[in-house]
Coordinates of C-alpha atoms (C1' of nucleotides) in Angstrom, one line a residue:
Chain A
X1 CA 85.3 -17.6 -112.4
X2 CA 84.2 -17.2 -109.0
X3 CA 80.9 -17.6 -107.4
X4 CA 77.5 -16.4 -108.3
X5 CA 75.9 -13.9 -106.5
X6 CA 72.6 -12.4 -105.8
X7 CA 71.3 -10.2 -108.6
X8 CA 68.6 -7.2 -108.8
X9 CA 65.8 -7.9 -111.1
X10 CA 67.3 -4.5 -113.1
X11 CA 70.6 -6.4 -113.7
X12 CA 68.8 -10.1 -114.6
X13 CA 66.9 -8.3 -116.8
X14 CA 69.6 -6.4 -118.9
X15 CA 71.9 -9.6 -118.8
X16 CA 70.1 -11.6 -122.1
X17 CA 71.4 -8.4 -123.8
X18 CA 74.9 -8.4 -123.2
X19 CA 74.7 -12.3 -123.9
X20 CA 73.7 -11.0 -127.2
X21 CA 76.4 -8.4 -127.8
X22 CA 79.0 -11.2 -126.5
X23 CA 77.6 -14.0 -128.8
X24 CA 77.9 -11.5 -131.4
X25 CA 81.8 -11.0 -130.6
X26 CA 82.0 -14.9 -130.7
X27 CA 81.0 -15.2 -133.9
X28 CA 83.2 -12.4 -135.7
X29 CA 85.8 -14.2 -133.9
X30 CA 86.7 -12.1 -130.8
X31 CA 88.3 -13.7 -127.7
X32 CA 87.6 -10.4 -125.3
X33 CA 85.5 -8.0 -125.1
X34 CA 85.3 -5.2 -122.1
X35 CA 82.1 -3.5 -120.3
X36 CA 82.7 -0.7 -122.0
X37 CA 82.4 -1.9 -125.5
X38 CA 79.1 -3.8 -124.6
X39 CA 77.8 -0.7 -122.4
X40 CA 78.6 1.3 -125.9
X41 CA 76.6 -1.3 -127.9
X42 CA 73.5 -0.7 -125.7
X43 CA 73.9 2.7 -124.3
X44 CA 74.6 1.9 -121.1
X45 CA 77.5 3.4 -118.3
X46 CA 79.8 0.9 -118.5
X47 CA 80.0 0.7 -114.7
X48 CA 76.4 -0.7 -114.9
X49 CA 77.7 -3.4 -116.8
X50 CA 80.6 -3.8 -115.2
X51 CA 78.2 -4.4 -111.8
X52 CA 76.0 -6.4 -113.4
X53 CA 78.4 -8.9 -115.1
X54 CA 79.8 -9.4 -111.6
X55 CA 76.9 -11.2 -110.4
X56 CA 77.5 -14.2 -112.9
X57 CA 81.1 -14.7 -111.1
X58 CA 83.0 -13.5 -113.9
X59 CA 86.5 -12.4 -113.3
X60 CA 87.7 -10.1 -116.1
X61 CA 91.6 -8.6 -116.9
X62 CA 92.8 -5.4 -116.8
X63 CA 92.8 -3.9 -119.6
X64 CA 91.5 -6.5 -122.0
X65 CA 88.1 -7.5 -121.1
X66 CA 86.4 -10.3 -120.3
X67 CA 86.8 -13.5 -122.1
X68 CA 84.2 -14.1 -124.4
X69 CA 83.8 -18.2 -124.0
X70 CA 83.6 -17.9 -120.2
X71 CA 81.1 -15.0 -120.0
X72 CA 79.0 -16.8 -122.5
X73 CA 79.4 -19.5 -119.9
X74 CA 78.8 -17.5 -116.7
X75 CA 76.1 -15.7 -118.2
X76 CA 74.2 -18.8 -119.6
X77 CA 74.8 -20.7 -116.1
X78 CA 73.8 -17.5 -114.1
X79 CA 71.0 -17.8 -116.3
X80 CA 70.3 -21.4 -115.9
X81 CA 70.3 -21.4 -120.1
X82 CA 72.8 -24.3 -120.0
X83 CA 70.2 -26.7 -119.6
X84 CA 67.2 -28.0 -121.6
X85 CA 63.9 -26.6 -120.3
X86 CA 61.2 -29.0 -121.1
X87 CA 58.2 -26.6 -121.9
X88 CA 54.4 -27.0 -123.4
X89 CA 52.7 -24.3 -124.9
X90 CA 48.9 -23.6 -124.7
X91 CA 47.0 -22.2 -127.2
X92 CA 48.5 -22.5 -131.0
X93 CA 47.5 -19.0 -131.9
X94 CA 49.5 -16.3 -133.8
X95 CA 51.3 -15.4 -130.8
X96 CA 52.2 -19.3 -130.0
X97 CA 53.0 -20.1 -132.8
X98 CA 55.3 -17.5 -133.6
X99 CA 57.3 -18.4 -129.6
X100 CA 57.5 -21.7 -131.1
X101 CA 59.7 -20.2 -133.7
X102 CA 61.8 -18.2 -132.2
X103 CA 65.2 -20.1 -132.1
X104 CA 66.8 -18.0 -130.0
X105 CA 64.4 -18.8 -127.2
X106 CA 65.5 -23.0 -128.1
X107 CA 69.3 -21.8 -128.3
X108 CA 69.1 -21.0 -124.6
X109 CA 67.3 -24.3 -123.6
X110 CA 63.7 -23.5 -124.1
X111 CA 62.8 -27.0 -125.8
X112 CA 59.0 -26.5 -126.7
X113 CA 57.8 -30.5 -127.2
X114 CA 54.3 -30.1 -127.1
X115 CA 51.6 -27.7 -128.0
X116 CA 47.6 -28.3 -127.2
X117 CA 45.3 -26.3 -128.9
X118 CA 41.1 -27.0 -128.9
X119 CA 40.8 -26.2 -132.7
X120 CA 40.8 -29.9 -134.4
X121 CA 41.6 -28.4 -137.7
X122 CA 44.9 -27.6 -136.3
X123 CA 45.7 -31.0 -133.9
X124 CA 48.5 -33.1 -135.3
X125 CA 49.9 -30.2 -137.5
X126 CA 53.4 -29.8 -137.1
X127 CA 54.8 -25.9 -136.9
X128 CA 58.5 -25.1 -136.5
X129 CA 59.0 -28.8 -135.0
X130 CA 56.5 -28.8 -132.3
X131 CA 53.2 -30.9 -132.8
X132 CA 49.8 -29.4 -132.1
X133 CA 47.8 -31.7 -129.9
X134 CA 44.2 -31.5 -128.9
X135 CA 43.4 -30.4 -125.5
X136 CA 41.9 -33.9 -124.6
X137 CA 45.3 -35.5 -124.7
X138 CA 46.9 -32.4 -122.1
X139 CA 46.7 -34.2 -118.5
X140 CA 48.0 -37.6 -119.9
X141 CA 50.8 -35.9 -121.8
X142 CA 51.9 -33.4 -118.8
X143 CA 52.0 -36.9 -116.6
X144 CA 53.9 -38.5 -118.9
X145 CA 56.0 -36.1 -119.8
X146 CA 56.5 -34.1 -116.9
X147 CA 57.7 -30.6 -118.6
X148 CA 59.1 -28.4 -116.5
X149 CA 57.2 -25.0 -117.9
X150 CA 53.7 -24.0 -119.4
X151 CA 53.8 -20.9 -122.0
X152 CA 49.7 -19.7 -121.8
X153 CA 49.4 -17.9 -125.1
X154 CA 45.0 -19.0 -124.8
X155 CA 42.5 -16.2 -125.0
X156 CA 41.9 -14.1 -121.6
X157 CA 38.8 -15.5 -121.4
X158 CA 40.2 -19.3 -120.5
X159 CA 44.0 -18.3 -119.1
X160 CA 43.1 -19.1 -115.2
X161 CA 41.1 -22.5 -115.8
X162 CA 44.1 -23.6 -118.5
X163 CA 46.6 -22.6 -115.3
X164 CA 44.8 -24.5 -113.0
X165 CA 44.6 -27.1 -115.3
X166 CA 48.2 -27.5 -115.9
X167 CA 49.0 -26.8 -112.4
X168 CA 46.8 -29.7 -111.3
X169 CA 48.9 -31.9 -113.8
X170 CA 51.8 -31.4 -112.1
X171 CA 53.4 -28.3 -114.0
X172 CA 55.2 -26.3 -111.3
X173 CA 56.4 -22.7 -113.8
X174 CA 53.7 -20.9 -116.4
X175 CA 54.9 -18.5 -118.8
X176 CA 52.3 -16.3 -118.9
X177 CA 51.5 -14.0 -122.2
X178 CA 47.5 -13.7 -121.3
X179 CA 46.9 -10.1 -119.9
X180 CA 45.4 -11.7 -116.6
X181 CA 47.0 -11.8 -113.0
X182 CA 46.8 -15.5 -112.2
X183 CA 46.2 -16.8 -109.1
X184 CA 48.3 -20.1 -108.2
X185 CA 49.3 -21.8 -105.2
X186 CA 52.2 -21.1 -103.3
X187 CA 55.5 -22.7 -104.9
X188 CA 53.9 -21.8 -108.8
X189 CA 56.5 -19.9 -110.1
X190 CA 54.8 -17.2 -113.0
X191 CA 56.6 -14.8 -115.4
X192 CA 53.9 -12.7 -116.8
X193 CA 54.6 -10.9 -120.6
X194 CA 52.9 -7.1 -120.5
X195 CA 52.5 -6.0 -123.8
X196 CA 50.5 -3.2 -122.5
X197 CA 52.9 -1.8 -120.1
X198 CA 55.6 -1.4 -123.2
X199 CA 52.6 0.4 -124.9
X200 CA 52.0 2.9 -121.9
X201 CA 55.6 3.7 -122.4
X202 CA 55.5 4.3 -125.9
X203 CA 52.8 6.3 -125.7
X204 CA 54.1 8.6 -122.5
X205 CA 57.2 9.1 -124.5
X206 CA 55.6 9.7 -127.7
X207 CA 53.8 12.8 -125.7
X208 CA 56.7 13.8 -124.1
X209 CA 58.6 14.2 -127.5
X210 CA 55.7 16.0 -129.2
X211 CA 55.5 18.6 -126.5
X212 CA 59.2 19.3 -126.2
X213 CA 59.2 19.4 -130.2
X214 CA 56.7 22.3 -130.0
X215 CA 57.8 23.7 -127.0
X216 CA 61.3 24.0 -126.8
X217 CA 64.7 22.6 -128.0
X218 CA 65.8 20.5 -125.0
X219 CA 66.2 17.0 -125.4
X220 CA 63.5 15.9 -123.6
X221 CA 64.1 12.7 -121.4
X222 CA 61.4 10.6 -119.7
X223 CA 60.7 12.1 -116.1
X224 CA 62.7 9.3 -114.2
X225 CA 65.8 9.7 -116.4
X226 CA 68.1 7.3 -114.8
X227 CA 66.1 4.3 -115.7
X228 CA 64.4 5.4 -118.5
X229 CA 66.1 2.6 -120.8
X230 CA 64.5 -0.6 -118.9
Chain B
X1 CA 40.8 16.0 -111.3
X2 CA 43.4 18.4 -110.8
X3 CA 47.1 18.0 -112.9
X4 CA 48.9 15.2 -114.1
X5 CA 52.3 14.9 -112.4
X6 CA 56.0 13.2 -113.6
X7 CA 55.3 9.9 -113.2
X8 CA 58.7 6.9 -113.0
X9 CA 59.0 4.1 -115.7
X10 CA 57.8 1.4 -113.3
X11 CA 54.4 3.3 -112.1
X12 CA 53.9 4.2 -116.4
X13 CA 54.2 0.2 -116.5
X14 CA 51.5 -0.6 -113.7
X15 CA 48.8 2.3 -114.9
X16 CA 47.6 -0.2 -117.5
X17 CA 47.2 -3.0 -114.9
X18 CA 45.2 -0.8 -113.1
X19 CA 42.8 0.6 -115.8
X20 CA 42.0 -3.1 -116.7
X21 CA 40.9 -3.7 -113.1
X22 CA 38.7 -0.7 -113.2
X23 CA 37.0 -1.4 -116.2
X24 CA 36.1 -4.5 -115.2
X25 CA 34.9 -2.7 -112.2
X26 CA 32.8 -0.6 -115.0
X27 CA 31.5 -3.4 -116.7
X28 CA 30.1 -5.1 -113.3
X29 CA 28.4 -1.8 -113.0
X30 CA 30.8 -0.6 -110.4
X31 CA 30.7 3.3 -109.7
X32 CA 33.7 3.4 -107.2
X33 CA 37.0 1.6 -106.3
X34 CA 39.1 2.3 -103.7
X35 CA 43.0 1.8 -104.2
X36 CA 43.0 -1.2 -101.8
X37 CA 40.7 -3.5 -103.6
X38 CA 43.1 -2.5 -107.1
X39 CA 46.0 -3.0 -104.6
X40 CA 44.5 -6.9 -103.5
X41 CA 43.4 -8.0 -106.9
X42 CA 47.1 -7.0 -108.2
X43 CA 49.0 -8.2 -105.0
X44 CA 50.5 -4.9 -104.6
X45 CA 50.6 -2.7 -101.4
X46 CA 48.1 -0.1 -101.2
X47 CA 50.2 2.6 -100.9
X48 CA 51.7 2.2 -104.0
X49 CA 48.3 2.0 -106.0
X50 CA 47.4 5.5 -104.0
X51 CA 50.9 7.0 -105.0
X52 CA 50.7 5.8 -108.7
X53 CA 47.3 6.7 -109.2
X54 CA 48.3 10.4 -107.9
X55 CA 50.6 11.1 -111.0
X56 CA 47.1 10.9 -113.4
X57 CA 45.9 13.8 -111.0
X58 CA 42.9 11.8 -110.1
X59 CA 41.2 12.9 -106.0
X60 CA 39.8 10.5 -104.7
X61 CA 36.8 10.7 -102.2
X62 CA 38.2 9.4 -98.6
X63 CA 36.3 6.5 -97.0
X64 CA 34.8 5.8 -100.7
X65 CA 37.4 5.4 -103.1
X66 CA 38.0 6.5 -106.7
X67 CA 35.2 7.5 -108.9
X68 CA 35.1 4.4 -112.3
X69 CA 34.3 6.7 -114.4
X70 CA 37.1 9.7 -113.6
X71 CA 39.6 7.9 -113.0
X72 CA 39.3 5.3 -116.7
X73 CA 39.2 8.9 -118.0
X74 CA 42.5 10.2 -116.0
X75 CA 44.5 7.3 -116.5
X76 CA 43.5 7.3 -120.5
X77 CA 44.2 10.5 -120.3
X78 CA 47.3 10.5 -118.8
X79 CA 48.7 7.6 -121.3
X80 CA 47.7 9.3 -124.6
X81 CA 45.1 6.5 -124.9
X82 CA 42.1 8.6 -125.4
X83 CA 43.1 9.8 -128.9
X84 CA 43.9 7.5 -131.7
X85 CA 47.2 6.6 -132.6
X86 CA 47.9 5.8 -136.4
X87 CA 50.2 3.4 -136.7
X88 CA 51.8 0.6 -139.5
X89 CA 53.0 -3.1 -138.5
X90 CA 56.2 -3.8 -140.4
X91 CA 56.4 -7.5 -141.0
X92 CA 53.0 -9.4 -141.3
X93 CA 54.4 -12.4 -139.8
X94 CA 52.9 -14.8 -136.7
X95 CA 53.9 -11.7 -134.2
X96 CA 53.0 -9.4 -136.2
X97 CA 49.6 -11.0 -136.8
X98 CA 48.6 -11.5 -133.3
X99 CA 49.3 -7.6 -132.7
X100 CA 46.7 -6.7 -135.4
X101 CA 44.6 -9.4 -133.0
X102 CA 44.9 -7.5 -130.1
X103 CA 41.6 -6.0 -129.5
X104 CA 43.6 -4.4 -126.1
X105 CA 45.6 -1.9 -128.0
X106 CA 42.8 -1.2 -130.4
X107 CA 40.7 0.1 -127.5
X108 CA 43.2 1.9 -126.1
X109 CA 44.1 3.8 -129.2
X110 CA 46.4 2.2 -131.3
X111 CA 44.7 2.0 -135.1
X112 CA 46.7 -0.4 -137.3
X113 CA 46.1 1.2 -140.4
X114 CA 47.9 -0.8 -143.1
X115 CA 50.6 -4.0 -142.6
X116 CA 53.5 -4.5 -144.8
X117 CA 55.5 -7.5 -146.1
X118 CA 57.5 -8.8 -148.8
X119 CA 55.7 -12.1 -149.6
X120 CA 53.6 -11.6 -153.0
X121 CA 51.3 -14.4 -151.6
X122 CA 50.3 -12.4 -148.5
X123 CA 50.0 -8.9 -150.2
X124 CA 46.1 -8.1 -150.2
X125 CA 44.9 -10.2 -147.5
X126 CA 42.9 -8.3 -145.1
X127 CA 44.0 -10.0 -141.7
X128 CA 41.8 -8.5 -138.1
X129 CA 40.6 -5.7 -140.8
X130 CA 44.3 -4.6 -141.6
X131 CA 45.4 -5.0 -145.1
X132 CA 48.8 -6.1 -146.3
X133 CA 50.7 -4.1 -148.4
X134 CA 53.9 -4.8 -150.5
X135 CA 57.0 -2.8 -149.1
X136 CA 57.7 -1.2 -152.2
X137 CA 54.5 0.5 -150.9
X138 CA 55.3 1.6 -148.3
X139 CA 57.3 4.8 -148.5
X140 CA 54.2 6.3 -150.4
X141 CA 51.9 4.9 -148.0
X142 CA 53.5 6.5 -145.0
X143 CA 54.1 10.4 -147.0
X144 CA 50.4 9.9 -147.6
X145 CA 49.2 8.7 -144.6
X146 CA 51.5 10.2 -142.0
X147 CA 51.1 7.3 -139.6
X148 CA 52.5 8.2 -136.2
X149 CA 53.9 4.3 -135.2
X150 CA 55.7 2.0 -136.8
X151 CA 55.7 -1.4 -134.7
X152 CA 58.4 -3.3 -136.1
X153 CA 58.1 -7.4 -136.3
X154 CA 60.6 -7.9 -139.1
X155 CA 63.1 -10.5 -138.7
X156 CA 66.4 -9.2 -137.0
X157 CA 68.6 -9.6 -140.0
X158 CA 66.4 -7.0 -141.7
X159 CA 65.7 -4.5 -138.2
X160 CA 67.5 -2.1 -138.6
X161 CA 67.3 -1.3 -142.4
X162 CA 63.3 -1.2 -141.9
X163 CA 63.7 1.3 -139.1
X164 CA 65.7 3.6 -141.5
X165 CA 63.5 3.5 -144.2
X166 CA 60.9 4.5 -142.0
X167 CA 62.2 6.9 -140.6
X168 CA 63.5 8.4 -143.7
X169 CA 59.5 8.6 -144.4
X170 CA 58.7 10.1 -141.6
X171 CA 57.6 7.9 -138.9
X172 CA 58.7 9.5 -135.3
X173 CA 57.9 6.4 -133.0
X174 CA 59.1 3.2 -133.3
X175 CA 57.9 -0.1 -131.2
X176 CA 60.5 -2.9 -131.9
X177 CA 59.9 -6.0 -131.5
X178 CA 63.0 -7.4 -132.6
X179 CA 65.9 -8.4 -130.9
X180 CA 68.2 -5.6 -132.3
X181 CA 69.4 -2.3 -130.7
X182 CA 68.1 0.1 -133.2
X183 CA 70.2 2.8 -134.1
X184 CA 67.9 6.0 -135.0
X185 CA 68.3 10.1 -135.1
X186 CA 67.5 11.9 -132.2
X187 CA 63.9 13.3 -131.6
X188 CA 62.8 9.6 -132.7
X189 CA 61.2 7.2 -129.7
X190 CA 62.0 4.0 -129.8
X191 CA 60.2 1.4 -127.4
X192 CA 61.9 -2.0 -127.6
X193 CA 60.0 -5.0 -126.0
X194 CA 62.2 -7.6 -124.9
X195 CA 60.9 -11.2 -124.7
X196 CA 64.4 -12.7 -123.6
X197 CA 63.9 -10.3 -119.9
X198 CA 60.8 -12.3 -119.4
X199 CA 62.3 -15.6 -119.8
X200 CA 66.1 -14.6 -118.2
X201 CA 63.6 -13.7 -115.1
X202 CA 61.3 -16.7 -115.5
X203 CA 64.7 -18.9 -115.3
X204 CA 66.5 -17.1 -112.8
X205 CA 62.8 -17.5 -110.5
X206 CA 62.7 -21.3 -111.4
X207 CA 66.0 -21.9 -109.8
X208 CA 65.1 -20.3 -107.0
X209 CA 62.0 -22.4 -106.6
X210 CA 63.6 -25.5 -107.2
X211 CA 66.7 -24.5 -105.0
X212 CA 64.1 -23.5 -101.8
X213 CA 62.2 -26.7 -102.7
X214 CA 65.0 -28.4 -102.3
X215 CA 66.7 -26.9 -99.2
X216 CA 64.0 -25.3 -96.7
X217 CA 60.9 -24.9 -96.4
X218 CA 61.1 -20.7 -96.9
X219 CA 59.4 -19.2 -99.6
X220 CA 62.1 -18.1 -101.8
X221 CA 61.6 -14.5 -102.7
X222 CA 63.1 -13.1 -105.9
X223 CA 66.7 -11.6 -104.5
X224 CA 66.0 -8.0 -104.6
X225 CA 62.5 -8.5 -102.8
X226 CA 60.1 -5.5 -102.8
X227 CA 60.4 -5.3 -106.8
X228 CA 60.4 -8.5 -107.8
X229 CA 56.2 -8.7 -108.9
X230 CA 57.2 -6.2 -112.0
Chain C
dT1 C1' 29.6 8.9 -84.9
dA2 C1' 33.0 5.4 -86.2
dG3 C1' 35.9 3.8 -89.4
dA4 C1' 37.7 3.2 -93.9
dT5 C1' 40.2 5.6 -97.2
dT6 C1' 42.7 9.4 -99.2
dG7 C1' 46.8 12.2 -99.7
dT8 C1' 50.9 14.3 -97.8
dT9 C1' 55.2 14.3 -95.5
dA10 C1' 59.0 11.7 -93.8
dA11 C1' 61.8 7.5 -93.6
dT12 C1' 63.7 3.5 -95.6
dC13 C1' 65.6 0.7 -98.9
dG14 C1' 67.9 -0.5 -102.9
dA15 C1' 69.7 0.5 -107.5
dT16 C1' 72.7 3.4 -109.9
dT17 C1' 76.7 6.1 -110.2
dA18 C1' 81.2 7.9 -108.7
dA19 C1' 85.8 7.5 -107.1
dC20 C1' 89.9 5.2 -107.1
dA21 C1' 93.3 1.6 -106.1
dA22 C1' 94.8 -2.7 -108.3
dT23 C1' 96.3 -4.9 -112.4
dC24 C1' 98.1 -6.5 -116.6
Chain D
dT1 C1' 106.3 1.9 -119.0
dA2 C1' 101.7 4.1 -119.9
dG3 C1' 97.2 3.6 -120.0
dA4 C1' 92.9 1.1 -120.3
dT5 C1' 90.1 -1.7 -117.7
dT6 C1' 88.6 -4.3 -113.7
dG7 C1' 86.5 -4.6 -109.2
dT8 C1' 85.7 -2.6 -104.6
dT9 C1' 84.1 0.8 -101.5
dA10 C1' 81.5 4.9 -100.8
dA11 C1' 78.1 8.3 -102.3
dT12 C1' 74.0 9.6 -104.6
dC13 C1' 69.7 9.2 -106.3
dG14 C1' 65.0 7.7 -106.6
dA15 C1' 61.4 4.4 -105.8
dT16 C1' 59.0 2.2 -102.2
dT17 C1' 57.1 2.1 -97.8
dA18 C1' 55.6 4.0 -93.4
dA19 C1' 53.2 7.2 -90.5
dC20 C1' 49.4 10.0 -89.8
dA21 C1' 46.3 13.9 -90.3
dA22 C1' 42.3 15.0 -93.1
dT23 C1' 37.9 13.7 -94.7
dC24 C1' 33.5 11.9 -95.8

DNA sequence: TAGATTGTTAATCGATTAACAATC
DNA sequence: TAGATTGTTAATCGATTAACAATC
């Protein structure tokens, strides 16, 4: 394995999928696995993967592949998922609660240790292994703990005042699943979740397959066609 | 108005950004917006708000802007959202819950018209005014009702066996919300969303913060620059 | 009018894809 | 060896951005 380099935001995006497809080799047993049998898995060219692998550092062989164990590796380091990210999550809704259960988000080091929610009927319950804490206790806890990441799963209504709340405490990345463009100081890193964007998508495709069903035979892909699988 | 135009993936993805902007303009009893003041509120470049707003087929009025009311109507319009969209949620869990909360997608269209799950204790419970069903339901349900949607929030280990069976019913359109490549016939859409992106990019940008933090006093863009606010 | 904004046409930039030599 | 696959270099394609005339 050589050096990391630089990667599009295209090819960072795609790379948790062929983590997936590779950790899936792992566990029937494989030791290699080549581009092309991952860029089959997720109908892909497999010189996209090919490129995109490359960024990790990965050195594959000839014909065999890649070895599975140290593109695990390179992805998970590319991906910075080798280490334990300490994170907090705000709001104990539906949506939080079901992040704080997804174990493959704690696989790849998202360690959820806290989550603060106003609703007292809900502090001190414990849901998939994370305790529920009231709201009160959020600045001490943040100072304490110092996590490294806030995931805002609150109502619209309070996402910007819980940011600059947990920016204030010292929380330098949000994770943010409110449908409302924060604004944070410079050096505030934020990923913002758009469920509404995948639901434009759906829909525009949805209308393009009902017209070319009526109208014609043609497979009918999205105007854009290259990246139409993002 | 004149005609819709082909519109890319990544402008489909910001129209909704934009029609939540605009009706918030409605709602302060706004009559006009210009593509600049979308364009600062979203930290995009102007130009880009223009040239995505020009696939709904919206004319704007130069020196004044866009009209509210035309363009909420062109980019509904243009996204299928101004009919309603019948659709099932397959897996009444914490995810799937939260979509049946989202009062978002219910303006916009999407009617959840039933829930279905396996657990006996959950069957009959009316959650956000959807009711859940037993899935030995819900082939009936669906010849009967002729939903257009299923949005999938199964566990994996049971994806892509719920996909078939709807399918098999009828369904055309498939959201998944799973992590699993569905495998389906063609003519049916699938739109998978794909929280592991959002935290591969939320890691990869946290490194570079730190790193820059660490090393210079540069802002660290994401590598690959001009798209990296998607 | 003056000036902000639209909308078109052209230029730039970067991501994807193709071609192909190297390799095991 | 033969042939599949990697990895590099070049070409293509499309999205973003720039420039600017038109317009109210």
């Amino acid at each position: 394995m050589s050096t990391a380099r630089p990667a599009s935001l295209p090819t960072i995006k795609r790379l948790p999928s062929y983590l997936q497809i590779i950790e899936n080799a792992r566990d029937d047993g494989r030791e290699f696995i080549s581009g092309t049998v991952i860029a089959d898995e997720l109908e892909l060219e497999p010189i996209q993967v090919r490129k995109d692998l490359a960024v990790t550092g990965i050195v594959g062989k000839p014909r065999v592949g890649f070895s599975v164990s140290e593109l695990i590796e390179a992805i998970s380091a590319f991906l910075h998922w080798n280490k334990v990210n300490r994170s907090i999550l705000l709001g104990a809704g539906h949506l939080g609660t079901a992040l704080m259960g997804y174990s493959e988000f704690r696989r790849h080091g998202l360690s959820i240790i806290a989550a603060f929610d106003p609703s007292p009927e809900r502090h001190d319950l414990v849901i998939n292994e994370t305790r529920i804490l009231p709201m009160d206790d959020l600045d001490d806890f943040i100072r304490r703990e110092q996590p490294e990441i806030a995931i805002l799963t609150v109502p619209s209504s309070v996402a910007q005042q819980t940011a600059d709340q947990v920016i204030a405490a010292g929380v330098r990345s949000l994770w943010n699943f409110t449908n409302v463009k924060l604004k944070v100081p410079a050096g505030v890193v934020v990923q913002k979740e758009d469920l509404s964007s995948g639901y434009a998508v759906l829909s525009v495709k949805m209308g393009l397959a009902a017209h070319s069903a009526e109208c014609s035979d043609d497979p009918a892909p999205l105007p854009g066609g290259r990246t139409s699988t993002i």
